[in-house]
Coordinates of C-alpha atoms and ligand atoms in Angstrom, one line a residue:
M269 CA -14.7 -22.5 12.6
T270 CA -13.2 -19.1 13.6
V271 CA -10.2 -17.9 11.7
A272 CA -7.8 -15.4 13.2
I273 CA -4.9 -13.0 12.4
S274 CA -2.2 -14.4 14.7
A275 CA 0.6 -12.0 14.0
T276 CA 2.0 -9.4 11.6
G277 CA 5.5 -8.3 10.6
L278 CA 6.8 -5.1 9.1
W279 CA 10.0 -4.5 7.1
T280 CA 11.1 -1.0 6.0
P281 CA 14.2 0.0 4.1
T282 CA 16.6 2.3 6.0
D283 CA 16.8 5.3 3.5
S284 CA 14.7 8.0 5.1
V285 CA 13.4 10.9 2.9
T286 CA 11.6 14.1 4.1
N287 CA 9.3 16.2 2.0
A288 CA 11.9 19.0 2.0
E289 CA 14.5 16.6 0.4
L290 CA 12.1 15.3 -2.1
V291 CA 10.9 18.8 -3.1
A292 CA 14.5 20.1 -3.4
S293 CA 15.3 17.3 -5.9
Y294 CA 12.0 17.8 -7.9
N295 CA 12.5 21.6 -8.0
A296 CA 16.1 21.2 -9.1
Y297 CA 14.8 19.0 -12.0
V298 CA 12.2 21.7 -12.9
E299 CA 14.8 24.4 -13.0
R300 CA 17.0 22.3 -15.2
Y301 CA 14.1 21.4 -17.5
N302 CA 12.9 25.0 -17.8
A303 CA 16.5 26.3 -18.5
E304 CA 17.0 23.6 -21.2
H305 CA 13.7 24.4 -22.9
A306 CA 13.8 28.2 -22.3
E307 CA 13.4 29.2 -25.9
E308 CA 10.4 27.0 -26.6
I309 CA 8.8 28.0 -23.3
A310 CA 9.3 31.7 -24.1
A311 CA 7.8 31.1 -27.6
G312 CA 4.8 29.5 -26.0
A313 CA 5.6 26.2 -27.7
R314 CA 6.1 24.2 -24.5
P315 CA 4.6 24.8 -21.0
A316 CA 7.1 25.5 -18.2
L317 CA 7.1 23.0 -15.4
L318 CA 5.8 24.4 -12.0
P319 CA 7.7 23.7 -8.7
S320 CA 6.4 21.4 -6.0
S321 CA 6.0 22.6 -2.4
V322 CA 6.3 21.1 1.1
E323 CA 3.3 23.1 2.3
F324 CA 1.1 21.7 -0.5
I325 CA 2.1 18.1 0.1
E326 CA 1.5 18.3 3.8
K327 CA -1.8 20.1 3.5
A328 CA -3.2 18.1 0.6
S329 CA -2.0 14.6 1.7
G330 CA -0.7 14.6 5.3
I331 CA 2.5 12.9 4.1
K332 CA 5.7 14.3 5.7
H333 CA 8.2 11.5 5.3
R334 CA 8.8 8.1 3.7
Y335 CA 11.3 5.2 3.6
M336 CA 12.9 4.3 0.2
L337 CA 15.0 1.5 -1.2
D338 CA 17.4 3.9 -2.8
K339 CA 17.3 7.5 -1.8
A340 CA 20.5 8.5 -3.8
G341 CA 19.2 7.3 -7.2
S342 CA 15.6 8.5 -6.6
L343 CA 16.7 12.0 -5.7
D344 CA 19.6 12.3 -8.2
V345 CA 18.3 14.9 -10.6
S346 CA 20.0 13.3 -13.6
R347 CA 18.3 10.0 -12.8
M348 CA 15.3 10.1 -10.5
V349 CA 14.9 6.4 -10.5
P350 CA 16.0 4.1 -7.6
R351 CA 19.3 2.3 -8.5
I352 CA 18.5 -1.4 -7.9
P353 CA 21.1 -3.8 -9.4
E354 CA 19.6 -6.9 -11.1
R355 CA 20.3 -10.1 -9.1
P356 CA 21.2 -13.4 -10.7
N357 CA 18.5 -16.2 -10.6
S358 CA 20.6 -18.0 -8.0
E359 CA 20.0 -15.2 -5.5
L360 CA 16.8 -14.5 -3.6
S361 CA 14.9 -11.8 -5.5
L362 CA 14.4 -8.4 -3.9
M363 CA 10.7 -8.6 -3.4
A364 CA 11.0 -12.2 -1.9
E365 CA 13.7 -10.8 0.4
A366 CA 11.6 -8.0 1.7
S367 CA 8.7 -10.4 2.1
V368 CA 10.8 -13.0 4.0
N369 CA 12.1 -10.2 6.4
A370 CA 8.5 -9.3 7.3
A371 CA 7.4 -12.9 7.4
R372 CA 10.1 -14.0 9.8
Q373 CA 9.0 -11.3 12.2
A374 CA 5.4 -12.4 12.1
L375 CA 6.3 -16.1 12.5
E376 CA 8.6 -15.3 15.5
S377 CA 6.0 -13.1 17.2
A378 CA 3.4 -16.0 16.8
G379 CA 6.0 -18.6 17.9
R380 CA 5.3 -20.4 14.7
D381 CA 7.6 -22.8 12.8
P382 CA 7.7 -22.1 9.0
G383 CA 6.9 -25.8 8.5
D384 CA 3.5 -25.2 10.0
I385 CA 2.5 -23.0 7.1
G386 CA 0.3 -24.6 4.4
A387 CA -0.2 -21.7 2.1
V388 CA 1.7 -18.5 1.1
I389 CA 0.1 -15.7 -0.8
C390 CA 2.2 -12.8 -2.2
S391 CA -0.1 -10.0 -3.0
C392 CA 1.1 -6.5 -4.0
S393 CA 0.4 -3.6 -6.3
S394 CA 3.3 -4.3 -8.7
L395 CA 5.0 -7.7 -8.9
Q396 CA 8.7 -7.9 -9.8
R397 CA 8.1 -10.5 -12.4
P398 CA 5.3 -12.7 -13.8
Y399 CA 6.8 -16.1 -12.9
P400 CA 7.9 -18.2 -11.1
A401 CA 5.5 -16.8 -8.4
L402 CA 7.3 -14.8 -5.7
A403 CA 5.1 -16.6 -3.2
I404 CA 6.7 -19.9 -4.2
E405 CA 10.2 -18.3 -3.8
V406 CA 9.1 -17.1 -0.3
Q407 CA 7.7 -20.5 0.6
N408 CA 11.0 -22.1 -0.4
E409 CA 13.2 -19.6 1.4
L410 CA 11.2 -20.0 4.6
G411 CA 10.8 -23.7 4.4
A412 CA 7.0 -23.5 4.4
G413 CA 4.8 -26.4 3.1
G414 CA 1.7 -26.5 0.9
F415 CA 1.3 -24.1 -2.0
G416 CA 1.9 -20.5 -2.9
Y417 CA 0.6 -18.0 -5.5
D418 CA 0.8 -14.3 -6.4
M419 CA -2.0 -11.9 -6.8
N420 CA -2.4 -8.1 -7.4
V421 CA -5.2 -5.9 -6.4
A422 CA -3.3 -2.6 -6.2
C423 CA -3.7 -0.8 -2.9
S424 CA -6.2 -3.5 -1.7
S425 CA -3.7 -6.3 -2.3
A426 CA -3.3 -7.2 1.4
T427 CA -7.0 -7.2 2.4
F428 CA -8.0 -9.2 -0.7
A429 CA -5.2 -11.7 0.2
I430 CA -6.4 -11.8 3.8
Q431 CA -9.9 -12.9 2.6
N432 CA -8.2 -15.6 0.4
A433 CA -6.1 -16.8 3.4
H434 CA -9.2 -16.8 5.6
D435 CA -11.1 -18.9 3.1
I436 CA -8.2 -21.3 2.6
V437 CA -8.0 -21.9 6.3
K438 CA -11.8 -22.1 6.8
A439 CA -12.1 -24.6 4.0
G440 CA -9.4 -26.8 5.7
H441 CA -6.8 -26.5 2.9
A442 CA -4.3 -25.2 5.5
R443 CA -4.1 -24.6 9.2
S444 CA -1.9 -21.6 8.9
A445 CA -1.7 -19.3 5.8
L446 CA 0.9 -16.6 5.3
V447 CA 0.2 -13.4 3.4
V448 CA 3.1 -11.2 2.3
N449 CA 2.7 -7.8 0.8
P450 CA 6.0 -6.4 -0.5
E451 CA 5.3 -2.8 -1.7
L452 CA 8.4 -1.6 -3.5
T453 CA 6.5 1.3 -4.8
T454 CA 9.3 3.7 -5.6
G455 CA 10.1 1.4 -8.6
H456 CA 6.8 2.4 -10.2
L457 CA 6.7 6.0 -9.0
N458 CA 7.4 8.9 -11.4
F459 CA 9.7 11.3 -9.5
R460 CA 9.4 13.7 -12.4
D461 CA 5.6 14.1 -11.9
R462 CA 4.5 17.0 -9.7
E463 CA 1.1 15.4 -9.0
T464 CA 2.5 12.1 -7.7
H465 CA 6.2 12.4 -6.9
F466 CA 5.6 12.8 -3.1
I467 CA 3.0 10.0 -2.6
F468 CA 4.7 6.7 -2.2
G469 CA 7.1 4.9 0.2
D470 CA 8.6 1.4 0.3
A471 CA 7.7 -1.3 2.9
A472 CA 6.7 -4.9 3.2
V473 CA 4.3 -6.5 5.6
A474 CA 3.3 -10.1 6.5
I475 CA 0.1 -11.4 8.0
L476 CA -0.3 -14.8 9.6
V477 CA -3.8 -16.1 9.3
E478 CA -4.7 -19.3 11.2
R479 CA -7.4 -21.5 12.7
A480 CA -8.3 -19.6 15.9
D481 CA -7.9 -22.9 17.9
V482 CA -4.2 -23.0 17.1
A483 CA -3.6 -19.2 17.2
P484 CA -1.5 -17.8 20.1
P485 CA -3.2 -15.8 22.9
G486 CA -4.2 -12.3 22.0
A487 CA -4.8 -13.2 18.3
W488 CA -7.4 -11.3 16.3
A489 CA -10.5 -13.3 15.4
I490 CA -11.8 -12.4 11.9
L491 CA -15.5 -11.4 12.3
G492 CA -16.1 -10.9 8.6
T493 CA -14.5 -9.9 5.3
K494 CA -15.9 -8.0 2.4
L495 CA -14.4 -7.0 -1.0
K496 CA -15.7 -4.5 -3.5
T497 CA -14.5 -3.5 -7.0
Q498 CA -15.7 -0.8 -9.4
F499 CA -13.8 -0.1 -12.6
S500 CA -12.1 3.3 -12.9
N501 CA -9.3 4.7 -15.1
N502 CA -8.5 7.4 -12.5
I503 CA -5.5 5.4 -11.0
R504 CA -3.6 3.5 -13.7
N505 CA -0.2 1.9 -14.4
N506 CA 0.1 0.6 -18.0
F507 CA 3.4 -1.2 -17.5
G508 CA 3.4 -4.7 -18.8
F509 CA 4.9 -7.3 -21.1
L510 CA 3.0 -6.0 -24.2
N511 CA 4.8 -2.7 -23.9
R512 CA 7.8 -4.1 -25.8
A513 CA 5.6 -4.7 -28.8
D514 CA 5.2 -0.9 -29.4
E515 CA 8.5 0.9 -29.1
A516 CA 7.0 4.3 -29.7
H517 CA 5.1 4.2 -26.4
R518 CA 7.3 1.8 -24.4
D519 CA 8.7 4.4 -22.1
D520 CA 5.8 6.9 -21.9
P521 CA 4.9 8.3 -18.4
D522 CA 1.8 6.1 -18.3
K523 CA 4.1 3.1 -17.8
L524 CA 4.5 4.3 -14.2
I525 CA 1.6 5.2 -11.8
T526 CA -0.6 8.1 -12.9
Q527 CA -3.7 9.3 -11.1
Q528 CA -6.5 11.9 -11.1
G529 CA -6.1 12.5 -7.4
R530 CA -9.0 14.9 -7.0
K531 CA -11.5 12.5 -8.8
V532 CA -10.2 9.6 -6.8
F533 CA -10.7 11.5 -3.6
R534 CA -14.3 12.4 -4.5
E535 CA -15.3 9.0 -5.7
V536 CA -13.6 6.7 -3.2
V537 CA -14.7 8.4 0.0
P538 CA -18.5 7.6 -0.5
L539 CA -17.7 4.2 -2.1
V540 CA -15.6 3.1 0.9
S541 CA -17.8 4.7 3.7
E542 CA -20.9 3.0 2.2
M543 CA -19.2 -0.4 1.9
I544 CA -18.0 -0.2 5.6
L545 CA -21.4 0.8 6.9
Q546 CA -23.1 -2.0 4.9
H547 CA -20.6 -4.5 6.1
M548 CA -21.2 -3.3 9.7
A549 CA -25.0 -3.7 9.3
E550 CA -24.5 -7.3 8.0
L551 CA -22.3 -8.1 11.0
E552 CA -24.7 -6.3 13.4
L553 CA -22.0 -3.9 14.5
K554 CA -22.7 -0.4 15.7
P555 CA -20.4 2.6 15.4
S556 CA -20.0 2.5 19.2
D557 CA -18.7 -1.1 18.9
M558 CA -15.7 0.1 16.9
R559 CA -12.6 0.6 19.1
R560 CA -10.3 1.4 16.2
L561 CA -10.2 1.9 12.5
W562 CA -6.9 0.9 10.7
L563 CA -7.6 2.6 7.4
H564 CA -5.6 2.6 4.1
Q565 CA -2.9 5.3 4.2
A566 CA -3.2 7.4 1.1
N567 CA -4.5 10.7 2.3
S568 CA -5.2 12.0 5.9
N569 CA -8.1 14.2 4.7
M570 CA -9.8 11.2 3.0
N571 CA -9.4 9.1 6.2
R572 CA -10.8 11.9 8.3
L573 CA -14.0 12.0 6.1
I574 CA -14.4 8.2 6.0
A575 CA -13.8 7.7 9.7
E576 CA -16.4 10.5 10.5
R577 CA -19.0 8.8 8.2
V578 CA -18.4 5.4 9.9
L579 CA -18.2 6.6 13.5
G580 CA -20.7 9.4 13.3
H581 CA -18.2 11.9 14.8
E582 CA -14.7 13.2 14.1
A583 CA -12.2 10.4 14.8
S584 CA -9.3 11.0 17.2
Q585 CA -5.8 9.6 16.4
D586 CA -6.6 6.9 19.0
E587 CA -9.7 5.9 17.0
A588 CA -8.2 6.1 13.5
P589 CA -4.4 6.3 13.7
T590 CA -2.3 7.8 10.9
V591 CA 1.0 6.3 9.8
L592 CA 1.3 8.0 6.4
D593 CA 3.0 11.0 7.9
V594 CA 6.0 8.7 8.5
Y595 CA 5.7 6.0 5.8
G596 CA 3.9 7.9 3.0
N597 CA 1.5 5.8 0.9
T598 CA 2.8 2.2 1.0
A599 CA 0.0 0.9 -1.3
G600 CA -1.4 -2.4 0.1
A601 CA 0.7 -2.3 3.2
G602 CA -0.7 1.0 4.7
S603 CA -3.7 -0.3 6.7
I604 CA -1.5 -3.3 7.9
I605 CA 1.3 -1.0 9.0
A606 CA -1.4 1.0 11.0
F607 CA -2.7 -2.3 12.5
H608 CA 0.8 -3.6 13.2
S609 CA 1.9 -0.3 14.9
H610 CA -1.3 0.6 16.8
R611 CA -2.9 -2.4 18.4
A612 CA -0.8 -3.4 21.4
D613 CA -2.9 -1.2 23.7
L614 CA -6.3 -2.8 22.8
K615 CA -8.0 -5.2 25.3
T616 CA -9.6 -8.6 25.0
G617 CA -13.0 -8.2 23.3
D618 CA -12.1 -4.9 21.5
K619 CA -13.3 -4.7 17.9
G620 CA -11.7 -2.9 15.0
L621 CA -11.6 -2.6 11.2
I622 CA -8.8 -3.1 8.8
C623 CA -9.8 -1.3 5.5
S624 CA -8.0 -0.7 2.2
F625 CA -8.9 1.1 -0.9
G626 CA -7.2 2.1 -4.2
A627 CA -6.8 1.4 -7.9
G628 CA -9.4 -0.7 -9.6
Y629 CA -11.3 0.8 -7.8
S630 CA -10.9 -1.8 -5.1
A631 CA -11.8 -1.8 -1.4
G632 CA -11.6 -4.5 1.3
S633 CA -12.9 -4.5 4.9
I634 CA -11.8 -7.0 7.5
F635 CA -13.5 -6.7 10.9
V636 CA -11.5 -8.2 13.8
Q637 CA -11.9 -8.8 17.5
K638 CA -9.1 -9.3 20.0
A639 CA -9.2 -12.8 21.6
A640 CA -8.2 -13.6 25.2
Ligands
COA890 N1 3.1 21.1 -5.3 C1 2.4 22.3 -5.3 N2 1.2 22.4 -5.9 C2 0.7 21.3 -6.5 C3 1.4 20.1 -6.5 C4 2.7 20.0 -5.9 N3 3.3 18.9 -5.8 N4 0.6 19.2 -7.1 C5 -0.5 19.8 -7.5 N5 -0.4 21.1 -7.1 C6 -1.4 22.2 -7.4 C7 -2.3 21.9 -8.6 O1 -1.6 22.4 -9.8 C8 -3.5 22.7 -8.3 O2 -3.3 24.1 -8.6 P1 -4.5 25.0 -9.1 O3 -5.5 25.0 -8.0 O4 -3.8 26.3 -9.3 O5 -5.0 24.4 -10.3 C9 -3.7 22.6 -6.8 O6 -2.3 22.2 -6.3 C10 -4.6 21.5 -6.4 O7 -4.3 20.3 -7.0 P2 -5.1 18.9 -6.8 O8 -4.5 17.9 -7.7 O9 -6.6 19.2 -7.0 O10 -4.8 18.7 -5.3 P3 -5.6 17.8 -4.3 O11 -6.0 18.7 -3.2 O12 -6.6 16.9 -4.9 O13 -4.4 16.8 -3.7 C11 -3.7 14.6 -3.9 C12 -3.8 15.9 -4.5 C13 -3.1 13.6 -4.8 C14 -2.9 14.7 -2.6 C15 -5.2 14.1 -3.5 O14 -6.0 14.4 -4.5 C16 -5.3 12.7 -3.1 O15 -4.6 12.2 -2.2 N6 -6.2 12.0 -3.7 C17 -6.5 10.6 -3.4 C18 -5.5 9.7 -4.1 C19 -5.7 8.3 -3.6 O16 -6.3 8.0 -2.7 N7 -5.1 7.5 -4.4 C20 -5.1 6.1 -4.1 C21 -3.8 5.6 -4.3 S1 -3.5 4.2 -3.4

C-alpha cells in the first residue's frame, strides 16, 4: 500500500526581526556588560565580550531575518528572553495553539474532516511540558480520533515523525495521521550568546500523511523513508526536570541551546550527503531523477555542499530552495517550510527529497513523488 503526504500547513508569528535589529540589541548588551565589568576587564580578570555583526551572520549562515513570538522581550537588553505569560490549564497551551493553527491549514487544503484523523504526533525540538502529551491536546482541540503522542528528535523531529506516521498508516492503525511540529525555538535560544543569538526563528508546521487511495489529487507519494543517528555533544541543550535538583547549575547557559557550529558543519555535511546517496541507491534513484531538494534550513553554505554532493553539480535555487533567509533556522520545521513554500510548480511524476539534520546527530530523508 502506498502512503502519501496529502497536505501541509504553516503558521508563523507576526513579529518580524532583521539581523540589524538583532545585532543592535546584542551589541547594546555587550556595551553594557563591558562597561559594568570595565575594571575586571582592564585588569585581565575577565574577558571583554565582542560585538556581533550583520555581515558575519549573513556570510556564515545565510540568515537575514526571522519571525519571533515576542520581539520586544527578546530584544530588550535588560531581559533578552521572550515574554510569554503562563496560561491556566483551562486554556489551550501555546504549543498546541501553534500546532492547531498549522494543522487546520493542512486539513483545509486536503479537504479533510478532523474526525477522519486516526493518529496525531507532536514532534519538536523542545516540548513545552512533559505531560499530558501536547499531541493529545491537539487531538482534542481539533476533534480528531484515535491516539496521540509526543516525540523529540531535535531538528529531525518532523522527518522522524513522518516516518512514524507513514508506518502507522501502512500498518493499518489509521487511514490519516497528522504530524505537528511546533518549533517555538526563541524560548530555548540564548540571545546573550554571540555564537548562536542569530540562528533561530519561531514557526509551526503540520503534515497530513494518508493512504494514497484516500489522498486528494496532487498528493505526494512517499517512495521511501530513512533515519540515521550518531551521538554527538556538539549541539546540546541540558534543560530538564533534574535541573531543579542542583541549584548551583540550574540557570547555567547550557540550559539553553549551545553548539560548536564549525564542528557540526564539518561532521554533518558528509554524514547527511552519504545517507542521502545511500538511500537513493536503495531506491534506485539517480541524481537526474531529483527535481527538487527540500533541505533542512540551518546554514546555506552547508546546503550548497550537500546539494552539490547529491546532484553532482552546484544546485540552483530552483533545485534546492532556501527559506532560512526569511525564517532563520526553525529547527524541525525548516525542510517542511521549504516543501510547503516551494512545491506548487512541480508536475505529476516529479520526484524530490525532504531531508532534515541536526542535534543527536540525527538525520532523516523522505523521498516523494507527485501523484496525478
Ligand atoms: N559576529 C561576528 N563574528 C562572529 C560571531 C558573530 N555573531 N560569531 C562568531 N564570530 C567570529 C568567531 O569569533 C570567529 O572569529 P576568529 O576567526 O577571529 O576566531 C569567526 O567569527 C568564525 O567563527 P565560527 O564559529 O568558526 O564561524 P562559522 O563560519 O563556523 O559560522 C555558524 C558559525 C554557527 C553559522 C556555522 O558554523 C553553522 O551554521 N554551523 C552549522 C550549525 C548547524 O547546522 N547546527 C544545527 C542546528 S539545527
